[in-house]
XYZ file of C-alpha atoms in Angstrom:
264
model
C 0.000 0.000 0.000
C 3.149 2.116 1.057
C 4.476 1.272 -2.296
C 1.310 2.373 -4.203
C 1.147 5.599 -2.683
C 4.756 6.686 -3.117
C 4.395 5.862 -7.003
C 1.182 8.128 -6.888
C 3.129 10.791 -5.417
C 5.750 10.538 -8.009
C 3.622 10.587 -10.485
C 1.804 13.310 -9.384
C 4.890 15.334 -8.699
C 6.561 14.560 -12.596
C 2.850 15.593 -13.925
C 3.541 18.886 -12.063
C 7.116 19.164 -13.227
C 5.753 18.703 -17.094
C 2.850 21.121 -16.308
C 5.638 23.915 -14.900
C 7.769 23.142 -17.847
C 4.721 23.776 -20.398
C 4.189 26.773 -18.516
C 7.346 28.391 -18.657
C 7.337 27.520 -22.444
C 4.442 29.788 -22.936
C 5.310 32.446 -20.777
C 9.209 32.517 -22.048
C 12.044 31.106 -23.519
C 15.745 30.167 -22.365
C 18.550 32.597 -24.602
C 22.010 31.459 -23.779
C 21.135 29.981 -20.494
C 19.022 32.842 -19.741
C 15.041 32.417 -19.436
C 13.755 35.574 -21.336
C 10.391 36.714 -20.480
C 8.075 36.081 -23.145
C 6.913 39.738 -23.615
C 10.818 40.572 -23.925
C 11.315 37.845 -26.621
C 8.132 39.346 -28.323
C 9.944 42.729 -28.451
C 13.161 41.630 -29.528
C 11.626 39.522 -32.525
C 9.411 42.363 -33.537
C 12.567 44.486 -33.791
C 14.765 42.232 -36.027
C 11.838 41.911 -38.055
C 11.919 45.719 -38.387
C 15.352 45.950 -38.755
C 14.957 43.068 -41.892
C 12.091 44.900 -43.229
C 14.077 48.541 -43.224
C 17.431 46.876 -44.603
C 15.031 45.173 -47.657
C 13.110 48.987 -48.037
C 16.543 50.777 -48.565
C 17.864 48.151 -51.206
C 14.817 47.894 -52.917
C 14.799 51.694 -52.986
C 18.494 52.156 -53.742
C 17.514 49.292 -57.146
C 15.023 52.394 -57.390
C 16.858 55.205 -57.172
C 20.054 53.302 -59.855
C 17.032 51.965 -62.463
C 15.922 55.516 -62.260
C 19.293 56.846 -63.254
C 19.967 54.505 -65.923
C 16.993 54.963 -67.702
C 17.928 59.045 -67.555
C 21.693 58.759 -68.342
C 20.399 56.459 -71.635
C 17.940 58.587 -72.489
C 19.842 61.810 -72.289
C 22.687 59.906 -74.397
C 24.881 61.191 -71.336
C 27.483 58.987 -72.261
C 27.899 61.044 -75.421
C 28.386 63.920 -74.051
C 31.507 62.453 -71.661
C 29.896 62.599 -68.602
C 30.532 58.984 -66.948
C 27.480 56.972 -65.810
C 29.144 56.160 -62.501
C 29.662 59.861 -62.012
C 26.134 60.236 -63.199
C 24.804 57.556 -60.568
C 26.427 59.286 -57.901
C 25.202 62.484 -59.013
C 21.563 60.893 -58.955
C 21.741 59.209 -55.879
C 22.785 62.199 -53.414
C 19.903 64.196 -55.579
C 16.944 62.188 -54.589
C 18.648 61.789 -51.035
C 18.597 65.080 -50.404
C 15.258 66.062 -51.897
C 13.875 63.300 -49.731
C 15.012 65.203 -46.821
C 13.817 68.380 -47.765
C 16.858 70.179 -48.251
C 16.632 71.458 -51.266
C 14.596 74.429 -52.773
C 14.815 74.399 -56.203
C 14.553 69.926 -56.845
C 14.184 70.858 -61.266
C 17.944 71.504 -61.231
C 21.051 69.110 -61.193
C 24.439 70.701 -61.748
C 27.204 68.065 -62.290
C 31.052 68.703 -62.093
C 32.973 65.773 -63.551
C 36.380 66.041 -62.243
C 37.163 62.255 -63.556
C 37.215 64.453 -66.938
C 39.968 66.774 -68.463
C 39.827 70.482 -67.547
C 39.967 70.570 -71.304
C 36.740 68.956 -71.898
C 33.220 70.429 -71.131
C 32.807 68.724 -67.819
C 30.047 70.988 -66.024
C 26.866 69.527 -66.978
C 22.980 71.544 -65.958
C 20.832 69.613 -66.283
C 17.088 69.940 -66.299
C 16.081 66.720 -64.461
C 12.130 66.918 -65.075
C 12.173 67.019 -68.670
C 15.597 64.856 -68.785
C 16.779 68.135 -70.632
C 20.302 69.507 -70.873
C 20.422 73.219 -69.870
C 24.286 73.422 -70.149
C 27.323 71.791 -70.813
C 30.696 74.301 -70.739
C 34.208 74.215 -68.867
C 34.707 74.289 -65.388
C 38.376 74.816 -63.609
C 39.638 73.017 -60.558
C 41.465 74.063 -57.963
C 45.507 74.804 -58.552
C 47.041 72.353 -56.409
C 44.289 69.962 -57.244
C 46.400 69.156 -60.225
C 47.379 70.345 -63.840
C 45.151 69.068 -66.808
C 43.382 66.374 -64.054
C 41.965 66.906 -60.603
C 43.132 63.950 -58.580
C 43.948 65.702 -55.191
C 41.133 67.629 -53.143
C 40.716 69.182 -49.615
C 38.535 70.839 -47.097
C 41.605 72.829 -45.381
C 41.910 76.500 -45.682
C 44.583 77.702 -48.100
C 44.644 74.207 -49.683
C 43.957 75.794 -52.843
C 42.273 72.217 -54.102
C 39.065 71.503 -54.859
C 36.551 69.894 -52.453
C 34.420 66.957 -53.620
C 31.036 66.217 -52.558
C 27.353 67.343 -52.545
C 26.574 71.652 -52.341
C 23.287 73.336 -51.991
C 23.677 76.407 -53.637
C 22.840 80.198 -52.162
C 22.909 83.699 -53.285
C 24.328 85.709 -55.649
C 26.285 88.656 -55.464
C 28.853 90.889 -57.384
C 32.561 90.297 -56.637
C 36.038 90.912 -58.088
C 34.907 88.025 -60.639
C 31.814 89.648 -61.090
C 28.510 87.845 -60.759
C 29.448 85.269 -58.489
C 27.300 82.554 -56.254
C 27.828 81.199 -52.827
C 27.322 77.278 -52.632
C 26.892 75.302 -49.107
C 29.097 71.700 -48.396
C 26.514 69.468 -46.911
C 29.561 66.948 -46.464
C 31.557 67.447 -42.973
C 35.153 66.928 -43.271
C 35.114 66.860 -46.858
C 33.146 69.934 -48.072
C 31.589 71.586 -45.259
C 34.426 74.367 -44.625
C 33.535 75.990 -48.642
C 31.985 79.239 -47.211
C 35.088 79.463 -45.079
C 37.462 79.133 -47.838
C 34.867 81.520 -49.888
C 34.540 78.714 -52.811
C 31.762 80.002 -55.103
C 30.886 79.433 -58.675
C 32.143 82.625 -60.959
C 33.164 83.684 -63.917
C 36.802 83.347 -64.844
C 39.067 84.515 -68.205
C 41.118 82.297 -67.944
C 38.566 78.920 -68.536
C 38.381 79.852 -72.000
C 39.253 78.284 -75.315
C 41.790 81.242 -75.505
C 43.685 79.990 -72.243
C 43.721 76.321 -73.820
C 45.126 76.755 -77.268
C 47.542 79.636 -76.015
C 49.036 77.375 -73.181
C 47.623 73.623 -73.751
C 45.690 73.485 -70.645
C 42.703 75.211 -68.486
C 43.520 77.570 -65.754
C 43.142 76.673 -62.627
C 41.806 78.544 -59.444
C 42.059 78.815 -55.567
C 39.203 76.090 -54.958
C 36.319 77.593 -56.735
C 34.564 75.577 -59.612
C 35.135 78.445 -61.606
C 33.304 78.707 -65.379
C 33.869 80.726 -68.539
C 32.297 84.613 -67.842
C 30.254 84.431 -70.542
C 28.502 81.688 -69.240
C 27.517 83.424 -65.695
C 24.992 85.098 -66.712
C 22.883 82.371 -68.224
C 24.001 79.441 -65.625
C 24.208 81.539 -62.320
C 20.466 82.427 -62.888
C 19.292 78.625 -63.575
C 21.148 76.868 -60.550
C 20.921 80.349 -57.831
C 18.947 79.514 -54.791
C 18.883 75.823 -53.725
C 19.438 73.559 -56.182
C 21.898 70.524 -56.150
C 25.476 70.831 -56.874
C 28.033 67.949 -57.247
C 31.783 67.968 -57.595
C 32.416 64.111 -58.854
C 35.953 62.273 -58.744
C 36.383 58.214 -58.717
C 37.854 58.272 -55.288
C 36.975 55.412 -53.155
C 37.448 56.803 -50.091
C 35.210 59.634 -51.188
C 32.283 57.164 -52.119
C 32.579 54.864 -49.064
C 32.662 57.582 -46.710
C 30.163 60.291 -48.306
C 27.335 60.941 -45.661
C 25.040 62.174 -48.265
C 25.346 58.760 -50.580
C 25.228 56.243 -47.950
C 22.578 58.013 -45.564
């Protein structure tokens, strides 16, 4: 009888063991040895489903934002015209980034600088991006210890005297030494964000002239400033004034991995 009722007791005790363990199931889970609370586990799931969800939202966007561009850069025949389509990308890219965020005023205007190019080849392209219309293509000058013919050293410092790379916003106007001149904004810290400092603005210049480059060989060169022929100031100055996008392109890979604008 003894015997009976000491197996009952087991019994009854394993039953309760299995019923605490079924319990503790549905109320938790163990993570790393540690029993997590099952409205804790709840959160933490929901959250690495977010995080999935955002990572899959940007790269479906970013397939976006590239299918976008190549569909403009082969329909404007951009290639054509010299301006590269990784240059083009990039160019694209920081645009609708920074139009997202609001930080532009004036979103029908894209000005492009292709420093990848020859100072001797048209390399400043305007671009009307809502009718995929080219406003402007002329010659733009880089900075004089940015190099000779090529650009292939820039800086933020003062009295670097190279050119900056990066994404601008540009400002207002005003009349200068160089005449009609406009202020532009860096939006990029540590690479571009020190150009009212240095007073880099877009102006006219004599020397970024045909002249200049079958007298000597080459393009002049200037103190920083993307710098354009002074003819062309009054018709470009006008278009891009006042918030519109403005990007200084060069195939550096330390640029493009690190540029806050194109990986925000």
């Amino acid at each position: 009888m003894k015997t009976n009722n000491l197996q009952s007791v087991k019994t009854l005790l394993l039953m309760l063991v299995l019923v605490g363990s079924m319990l503790t199931l549905r109320a938790g889970s163990i993570f790393n040895g540690a029993f997590i609370p099952a409205s804790s586990h709840a959160v933490r799931m929901e959250k690495t489903a977010k995080a999935a969800a955002e990572r899959a939202a940007k790269r479906a966007e970013m397939r976006m934002i590239l299918a976008t561009a190549a569909t403009i850069y082969d329909e404007m025949d951009l290639e054509d015209s010299g301006l590269s389509r990784k240059a083009f990308e990039s160019a694209w890219t920081g645009y609708y980034k920074l139009k997202k965020k609001g930080l532009l005023r004036r979103t029908n205007i894209l000005s492009i600088c292709d420093f990848s190019q020859s100072s001797s080849n048209q390399r400043l392209y305007v671009i009307d991006v809502r009718n995929h219309r080219m406003l402007y293509r002329t010659y733009v000058a880089h900075g004089i210890n940015s190099g000779s013919e090529f650009a292939n050293a820039f800086s933020n410092q003062m009295e670097s005297c190279k050119s900056s790379l990066g994404f601008y916003v540009t400002s207002t106007t005003y009349n200068g030494a160089n005449g009609l001149s406009l202020r532009i904004d860096g939006l990029e810290k540590g690479i571009n964000d020190n150009a009212r400092k240095r007073a880099i603005v877009i102006h006219g210049a004599g020397y970024v002239s045909l002249r200049v480059l079958h007298k000597y060989g080459v393009m002049g060169t200037t103190f920083g400033c993307p710098a354009i022929p002074s003819e062309m100031t009054s018709q470009i100055i006008p278009v891009v004034k006042n918030g519109s996008c403005f990007f200084i392109y060069y195939p550096s890979k330390k640029y493009l991995s690190n540029s806050a604008v194109l990986n925000s």
